[in-house]
Short mmCIF file of C-alpha atoms in Angstrom, two decimals:
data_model
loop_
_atom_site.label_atom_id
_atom_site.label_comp_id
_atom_site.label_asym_id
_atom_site.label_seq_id
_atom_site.Cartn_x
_atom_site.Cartn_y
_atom_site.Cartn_z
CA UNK A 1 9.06 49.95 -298.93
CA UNK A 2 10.55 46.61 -301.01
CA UNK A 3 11.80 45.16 -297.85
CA UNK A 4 8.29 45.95 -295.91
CA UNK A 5 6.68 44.17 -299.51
CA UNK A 6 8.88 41.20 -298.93
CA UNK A 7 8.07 40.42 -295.72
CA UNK A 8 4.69 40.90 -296.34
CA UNK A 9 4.65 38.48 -298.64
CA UNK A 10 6.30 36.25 -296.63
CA UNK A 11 4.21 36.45 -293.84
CA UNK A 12 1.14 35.53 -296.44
CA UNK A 13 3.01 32.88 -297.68
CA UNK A 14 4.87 31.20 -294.60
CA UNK A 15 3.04 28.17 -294.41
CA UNK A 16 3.94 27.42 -297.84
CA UNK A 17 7.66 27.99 -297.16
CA UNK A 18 7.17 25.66 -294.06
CA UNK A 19 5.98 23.03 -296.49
CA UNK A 20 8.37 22.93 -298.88
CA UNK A 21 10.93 22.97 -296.44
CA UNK A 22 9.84 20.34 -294.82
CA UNK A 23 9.55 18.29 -298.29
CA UNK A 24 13.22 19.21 -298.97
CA UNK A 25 14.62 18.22 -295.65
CA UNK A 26 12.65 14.78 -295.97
CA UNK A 27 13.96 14.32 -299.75
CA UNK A 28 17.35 15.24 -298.89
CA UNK A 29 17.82 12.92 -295.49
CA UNK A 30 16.09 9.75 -298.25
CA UNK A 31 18.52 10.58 -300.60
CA UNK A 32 21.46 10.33 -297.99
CA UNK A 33 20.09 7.13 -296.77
CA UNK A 34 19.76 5.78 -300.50
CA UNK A 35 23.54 6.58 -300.98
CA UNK A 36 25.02 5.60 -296.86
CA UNK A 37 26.72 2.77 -296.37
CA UNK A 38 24.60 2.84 -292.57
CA UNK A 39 26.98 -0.01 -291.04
CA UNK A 40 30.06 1.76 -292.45
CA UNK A 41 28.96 5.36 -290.79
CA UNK A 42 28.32 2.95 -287.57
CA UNK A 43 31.41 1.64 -286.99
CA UNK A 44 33.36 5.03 -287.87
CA UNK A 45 31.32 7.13 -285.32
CA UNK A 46 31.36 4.49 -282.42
CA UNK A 47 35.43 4.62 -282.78
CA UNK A 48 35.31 8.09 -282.89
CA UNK A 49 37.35 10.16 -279.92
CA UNK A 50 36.01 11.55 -277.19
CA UNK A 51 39.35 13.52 -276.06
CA UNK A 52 39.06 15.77 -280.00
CA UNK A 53 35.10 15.48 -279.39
CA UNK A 54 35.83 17.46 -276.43
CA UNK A 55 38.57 19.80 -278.11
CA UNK A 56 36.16 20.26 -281.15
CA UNK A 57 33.07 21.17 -279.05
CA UNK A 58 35.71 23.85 -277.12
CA UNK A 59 36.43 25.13 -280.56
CA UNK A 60 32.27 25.81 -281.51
CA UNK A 61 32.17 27.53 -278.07
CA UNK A 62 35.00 29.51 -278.66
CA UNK A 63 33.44 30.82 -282.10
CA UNK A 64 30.09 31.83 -280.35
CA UNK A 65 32.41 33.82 -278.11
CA UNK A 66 33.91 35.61 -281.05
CA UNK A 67 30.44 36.00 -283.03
CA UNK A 68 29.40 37.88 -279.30
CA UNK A 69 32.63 40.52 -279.50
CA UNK A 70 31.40 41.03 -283.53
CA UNK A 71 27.95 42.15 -281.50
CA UNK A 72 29.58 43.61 -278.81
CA UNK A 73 31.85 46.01 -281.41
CA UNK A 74 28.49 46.85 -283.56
CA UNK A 75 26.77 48.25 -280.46
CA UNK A 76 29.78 49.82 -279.77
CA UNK A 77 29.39 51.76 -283.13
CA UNK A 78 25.90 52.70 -282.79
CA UNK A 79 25.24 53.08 -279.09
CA UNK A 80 28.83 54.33 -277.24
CA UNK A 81 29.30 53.39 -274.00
CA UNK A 82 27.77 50.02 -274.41
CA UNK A 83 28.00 47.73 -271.09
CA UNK A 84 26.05 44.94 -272.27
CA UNK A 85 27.05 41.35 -271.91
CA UNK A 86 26.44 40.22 -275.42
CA UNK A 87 28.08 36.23 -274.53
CA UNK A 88 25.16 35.61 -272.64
CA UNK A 89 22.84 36.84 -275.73
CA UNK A 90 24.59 35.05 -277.84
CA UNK A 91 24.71 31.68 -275.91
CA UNK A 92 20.88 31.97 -275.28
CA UNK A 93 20.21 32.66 -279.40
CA UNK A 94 21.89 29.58 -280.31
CA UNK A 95 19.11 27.57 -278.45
CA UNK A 96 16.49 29.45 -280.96
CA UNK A 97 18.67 29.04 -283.66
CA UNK A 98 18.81 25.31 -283.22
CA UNK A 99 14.76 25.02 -282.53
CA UNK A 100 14.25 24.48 -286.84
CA UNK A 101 13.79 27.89 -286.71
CA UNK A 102 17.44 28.87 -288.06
CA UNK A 103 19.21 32.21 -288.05
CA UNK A 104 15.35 34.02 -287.86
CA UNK A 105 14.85 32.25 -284.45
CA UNK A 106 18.96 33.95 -283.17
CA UNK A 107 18.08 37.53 -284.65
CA UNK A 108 14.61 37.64 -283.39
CA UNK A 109 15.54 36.45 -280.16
CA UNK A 110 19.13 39.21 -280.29
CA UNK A 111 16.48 41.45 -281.19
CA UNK A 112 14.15 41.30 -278.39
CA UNK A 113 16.91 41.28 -276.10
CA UNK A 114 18.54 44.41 -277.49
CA UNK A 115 15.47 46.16 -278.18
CA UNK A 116 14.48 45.78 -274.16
CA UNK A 117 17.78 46.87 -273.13
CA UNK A 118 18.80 49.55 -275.09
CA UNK A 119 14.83 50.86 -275.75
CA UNK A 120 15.66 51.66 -279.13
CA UNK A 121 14.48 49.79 -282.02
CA UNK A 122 16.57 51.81 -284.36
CA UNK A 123 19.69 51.05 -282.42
CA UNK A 124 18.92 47.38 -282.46
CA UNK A 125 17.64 47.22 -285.76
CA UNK A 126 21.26 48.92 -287.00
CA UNK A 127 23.35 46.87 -284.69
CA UNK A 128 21.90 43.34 -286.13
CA UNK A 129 22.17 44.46 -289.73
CA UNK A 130 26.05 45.88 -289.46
CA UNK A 131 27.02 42.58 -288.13
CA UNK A 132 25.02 40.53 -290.89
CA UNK A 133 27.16 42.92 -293.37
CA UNK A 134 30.43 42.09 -291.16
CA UNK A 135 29.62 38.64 -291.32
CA UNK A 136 28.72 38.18 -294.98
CA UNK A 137 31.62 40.28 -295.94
CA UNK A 138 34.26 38.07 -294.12
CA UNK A 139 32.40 35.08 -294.85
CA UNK A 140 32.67 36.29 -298.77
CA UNK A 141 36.39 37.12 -298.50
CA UNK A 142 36.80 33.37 -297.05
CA UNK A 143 34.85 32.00 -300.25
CA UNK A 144 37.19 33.85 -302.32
CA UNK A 145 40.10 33.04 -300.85
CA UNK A 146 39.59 29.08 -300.25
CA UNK A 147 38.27 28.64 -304.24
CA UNK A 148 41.35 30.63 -305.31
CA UNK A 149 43.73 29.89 -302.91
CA UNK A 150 43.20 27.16 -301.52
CA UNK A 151 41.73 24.92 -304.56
CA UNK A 152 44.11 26.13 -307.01
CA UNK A 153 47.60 27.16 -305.23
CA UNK A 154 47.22 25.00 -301.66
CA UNK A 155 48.58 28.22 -300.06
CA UNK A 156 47.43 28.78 -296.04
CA UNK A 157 49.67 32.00 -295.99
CA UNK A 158 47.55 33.77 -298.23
CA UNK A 159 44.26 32.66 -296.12
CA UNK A 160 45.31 34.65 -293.19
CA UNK A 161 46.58 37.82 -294.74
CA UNK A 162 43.69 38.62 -297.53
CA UNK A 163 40.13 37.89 -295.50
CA UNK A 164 39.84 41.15 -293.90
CA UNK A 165 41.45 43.24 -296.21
CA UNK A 166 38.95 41.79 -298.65
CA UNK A 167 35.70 42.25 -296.93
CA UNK A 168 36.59 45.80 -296.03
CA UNK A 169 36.26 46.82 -299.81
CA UNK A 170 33.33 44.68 -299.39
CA UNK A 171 32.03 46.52 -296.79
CA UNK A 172 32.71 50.05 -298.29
CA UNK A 173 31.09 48.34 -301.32
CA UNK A 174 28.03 47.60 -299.74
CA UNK A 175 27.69 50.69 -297.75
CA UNK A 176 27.57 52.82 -300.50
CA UNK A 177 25.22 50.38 -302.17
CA UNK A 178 23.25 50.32 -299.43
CA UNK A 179 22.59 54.12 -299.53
CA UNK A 180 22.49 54.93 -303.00
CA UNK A 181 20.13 52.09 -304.28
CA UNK A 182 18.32 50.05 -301.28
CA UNK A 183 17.33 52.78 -298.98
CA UNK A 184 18.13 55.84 -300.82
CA UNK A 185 19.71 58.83 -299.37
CA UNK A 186 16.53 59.79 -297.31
CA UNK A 187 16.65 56.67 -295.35
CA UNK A 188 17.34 56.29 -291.61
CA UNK A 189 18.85 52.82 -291.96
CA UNK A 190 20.86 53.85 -295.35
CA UNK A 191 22.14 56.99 -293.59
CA UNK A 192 22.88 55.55 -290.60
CA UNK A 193 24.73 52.38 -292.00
CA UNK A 194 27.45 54.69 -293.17
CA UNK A 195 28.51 54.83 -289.65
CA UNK A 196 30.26 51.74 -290.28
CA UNK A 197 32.66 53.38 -292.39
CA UNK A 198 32.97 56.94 -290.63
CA UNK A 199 36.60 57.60 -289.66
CA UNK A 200 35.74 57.54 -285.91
CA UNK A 201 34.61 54.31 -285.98
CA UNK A 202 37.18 52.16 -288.09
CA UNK A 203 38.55 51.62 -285.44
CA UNK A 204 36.00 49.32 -284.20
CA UNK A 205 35.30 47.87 -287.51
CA UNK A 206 38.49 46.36 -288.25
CA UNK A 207 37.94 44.61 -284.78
CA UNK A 208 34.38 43.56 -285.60
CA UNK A 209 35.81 42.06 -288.55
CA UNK A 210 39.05 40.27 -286.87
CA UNK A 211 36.61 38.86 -284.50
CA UNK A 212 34.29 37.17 -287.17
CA UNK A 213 37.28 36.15 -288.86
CA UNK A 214 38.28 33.93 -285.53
CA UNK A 215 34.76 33.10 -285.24
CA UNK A 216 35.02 31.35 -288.54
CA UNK A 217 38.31 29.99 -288.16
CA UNK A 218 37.08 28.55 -284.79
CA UNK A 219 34.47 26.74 -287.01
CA UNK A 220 37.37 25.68 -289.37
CA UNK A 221 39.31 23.86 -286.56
CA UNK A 222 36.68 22.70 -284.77
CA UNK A 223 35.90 20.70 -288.22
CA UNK A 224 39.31 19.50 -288.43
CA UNK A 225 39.73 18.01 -284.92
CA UNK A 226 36.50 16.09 -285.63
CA UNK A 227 38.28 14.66 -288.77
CA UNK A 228 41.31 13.59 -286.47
CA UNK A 229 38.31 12.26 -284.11
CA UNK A 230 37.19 9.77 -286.59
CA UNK A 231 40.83 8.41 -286.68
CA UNK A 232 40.88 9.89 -290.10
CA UNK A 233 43.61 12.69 -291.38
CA UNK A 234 43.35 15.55 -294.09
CA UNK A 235 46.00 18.45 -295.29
CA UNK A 236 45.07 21.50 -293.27
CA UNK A 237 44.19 23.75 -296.93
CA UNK A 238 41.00 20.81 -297.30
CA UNK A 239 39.31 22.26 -294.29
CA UNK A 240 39.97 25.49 -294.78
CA UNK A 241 38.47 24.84 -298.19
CA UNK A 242 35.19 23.04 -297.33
CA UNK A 243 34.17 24.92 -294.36
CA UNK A 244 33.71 28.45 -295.55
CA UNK A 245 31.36 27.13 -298.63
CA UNK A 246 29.49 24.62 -296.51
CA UNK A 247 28.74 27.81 -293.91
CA UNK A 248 27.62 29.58 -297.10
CA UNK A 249 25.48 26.77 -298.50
CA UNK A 250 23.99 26.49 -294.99
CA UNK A 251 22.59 30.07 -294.52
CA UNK A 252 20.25 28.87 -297.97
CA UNK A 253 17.07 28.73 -296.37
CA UNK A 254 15.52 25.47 -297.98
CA UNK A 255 15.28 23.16 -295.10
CA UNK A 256 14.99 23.23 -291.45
CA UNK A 257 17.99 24.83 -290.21
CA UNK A 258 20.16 23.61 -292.87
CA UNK A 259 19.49 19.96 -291.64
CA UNK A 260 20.51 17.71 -294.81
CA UNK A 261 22.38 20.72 -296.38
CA UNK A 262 25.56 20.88 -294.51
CA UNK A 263 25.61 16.52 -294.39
CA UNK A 264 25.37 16.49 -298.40
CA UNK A 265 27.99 18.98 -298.74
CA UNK A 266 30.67 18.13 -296.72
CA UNK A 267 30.15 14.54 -297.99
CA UNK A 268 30.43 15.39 -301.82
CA UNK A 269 32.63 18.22 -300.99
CA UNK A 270 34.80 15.44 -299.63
CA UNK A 271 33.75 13.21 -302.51
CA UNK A 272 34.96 15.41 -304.92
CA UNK A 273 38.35 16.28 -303.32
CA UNK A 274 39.09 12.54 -303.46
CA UNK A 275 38.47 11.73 -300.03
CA UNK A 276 36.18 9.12 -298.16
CA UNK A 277 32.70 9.57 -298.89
CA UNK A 278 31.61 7.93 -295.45
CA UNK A 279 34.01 10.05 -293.61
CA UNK A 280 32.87 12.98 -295.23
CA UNK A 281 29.05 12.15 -293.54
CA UNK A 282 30.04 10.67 -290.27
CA UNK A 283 32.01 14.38 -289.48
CA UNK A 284 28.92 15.99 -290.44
CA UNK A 285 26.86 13.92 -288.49
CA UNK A 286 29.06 14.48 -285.40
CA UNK A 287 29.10 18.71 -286.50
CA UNK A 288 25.02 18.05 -285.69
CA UNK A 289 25.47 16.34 -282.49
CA UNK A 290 27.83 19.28 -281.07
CA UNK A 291 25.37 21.66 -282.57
CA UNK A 292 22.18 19.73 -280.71
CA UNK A 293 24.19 19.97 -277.48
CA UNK A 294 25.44 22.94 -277.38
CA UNK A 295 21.83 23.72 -278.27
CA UNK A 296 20.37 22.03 -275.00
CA UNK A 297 23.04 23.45 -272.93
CA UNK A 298 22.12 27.03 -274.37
CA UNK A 299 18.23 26.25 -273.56
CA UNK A 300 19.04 25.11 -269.78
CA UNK A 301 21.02 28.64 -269.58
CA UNK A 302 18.23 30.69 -271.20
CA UNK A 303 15.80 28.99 -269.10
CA UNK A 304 17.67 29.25 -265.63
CA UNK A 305 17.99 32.83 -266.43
CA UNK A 306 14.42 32.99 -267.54
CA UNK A 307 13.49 31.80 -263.95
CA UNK A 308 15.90 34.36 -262.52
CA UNK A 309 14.22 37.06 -263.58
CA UNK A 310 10.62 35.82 -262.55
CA UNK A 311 11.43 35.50 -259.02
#
């Protein structure tokens, strides 16, 4: 009933969220401009590489193969024998993810798509939330690990042997939160969210969660090859650092898609780890340009199959 209240409200109250989003993307992109250098940021992207362009835009495609296997594993879970081809869902969200409407415009769209394959709204409903939780969880465990060991002890080793031990007490954690406080023990969803955890399926859990740790890690390097593509050069622990807390920052909804958000962090993210401030922009700058292209390229593939399937 508090979740059905929420988006009730929301719905009342959307064009007022629209607003002020609007009025904090504007304010943010003025207050970048007030602080740019613009002929600095010029001459830095137009001797930027095409060859780690290329390798960096591999990378982001890479990671929205990886975020389609996390899918792929959470059907798994809740509908066996799953034979869907989540890659292509997942390519064809990223064009409504990248339309200002954000991560509501991907789920929605996942949603519909599930939802009119598997004719199950519970199913789909369960599958989207389990991989929010297997996403949040690893994306938590990343936070954790770059602000403790990353910013304090510079250690990489650590990075790659805690994340997914970490966000499976998180998971467990928020199970069991899940049914005891949010949903009760009467719920559907609360009940059914304990699948995640059942013995049988742990199986396919750890995998979930191995796969959203390469989808973030694919994020990570994709990030540090456009660094090298600005003819620019940072210790491997820096990216590692910024990237999980920019993703984090990002999934705050107060502008459009995060537009302004991720360019003001990595720049006084990079600011603050001594590092150039101009840099910092221009590689966020060129992090929007993959994203807008990969973004059309998504759109001409939803749309070719669109006209597929009306013929």
């Amino acid at each position: 009933m508090k979740i059905r209240n929420l988006l009730k409200k929301y719905k009342e109250n959307k064009n007022i969220f629209l607003i002020l989003k609007l009025v904090v993307t504007i304010f943010i992109f003025l207050f970048i401009l007030n602080k740019i250098d613009i002929y600095s940021i010029k001459e830095i992207l137009l001797n930027s590489k095409i060859n780690y362009l290329t390798l960096a835009f591999l990378f982001k495609i890479l990671g929205i193969f990886f975020s389609s296997l996390v899918l792929y594993y959470c059907l798994v879970i809740f509908n066996k024998g799953n034979k869907l081809k989540t890659f292509s869902i997942y390519l064809s969200s990223y064009f409504f993810n990248n339309l200002g409407l954000g991560s509501l415009g991907s789920d929605s769209y996942k949603w519909i798509r599930l939802n009119k394959s598997l004719n199950s709204k519970s199913i789909t409903t369960l599958t989207l939330i389990s991989e929010k939780i297997l996403g949040f969880s690893i994306l938590f465990s990343l936070l954790i690990c770059s602000i403790i060991f990353l910013f304090i002890y510079k250690s990489i080793f650590l990075y790659f042997l805690l994340p997914i031990p970490l966000a499976i007490i998180i998971i467990f954690s928020s199970s069991i939160l899940l049914n005891s406080i949010l949903f009760r023990k009467s719920s559907f969803i609360g009940l059914n969210i304990q699948k995640l955890i059942d013995r049988e399926n742990r199986f396919f859990l750890i995998k979930s969660l191995f796969y959203s740790f390469l989808f973030y890690l694919s994020n990570i390097f994709a990030f540090l090859v456009i660094i090298y593509a600005l003819n620019y050069k940072i210790p491997l622990y820096v990216a590692f650092f910024i990237i999980p807390i920019v993703i984090f920052v990002n999934t705050i909804p107060i502008s459009f898609n995060g537009l302004g958000i991720r360019e003001v962090s990595i720049s006084y993210l990079f600011l603050f780890l001594g590092y150039d401030f101009n840099i910092g922009l221009a590689s966020a700058l060129l992090l929007l340009f993959l994203n807008i292209l990969i973004s059309i390229l998504s759109g001409i593939y939803y749309l070719k199959n669109v006209l597929l399937l009306n013929k």
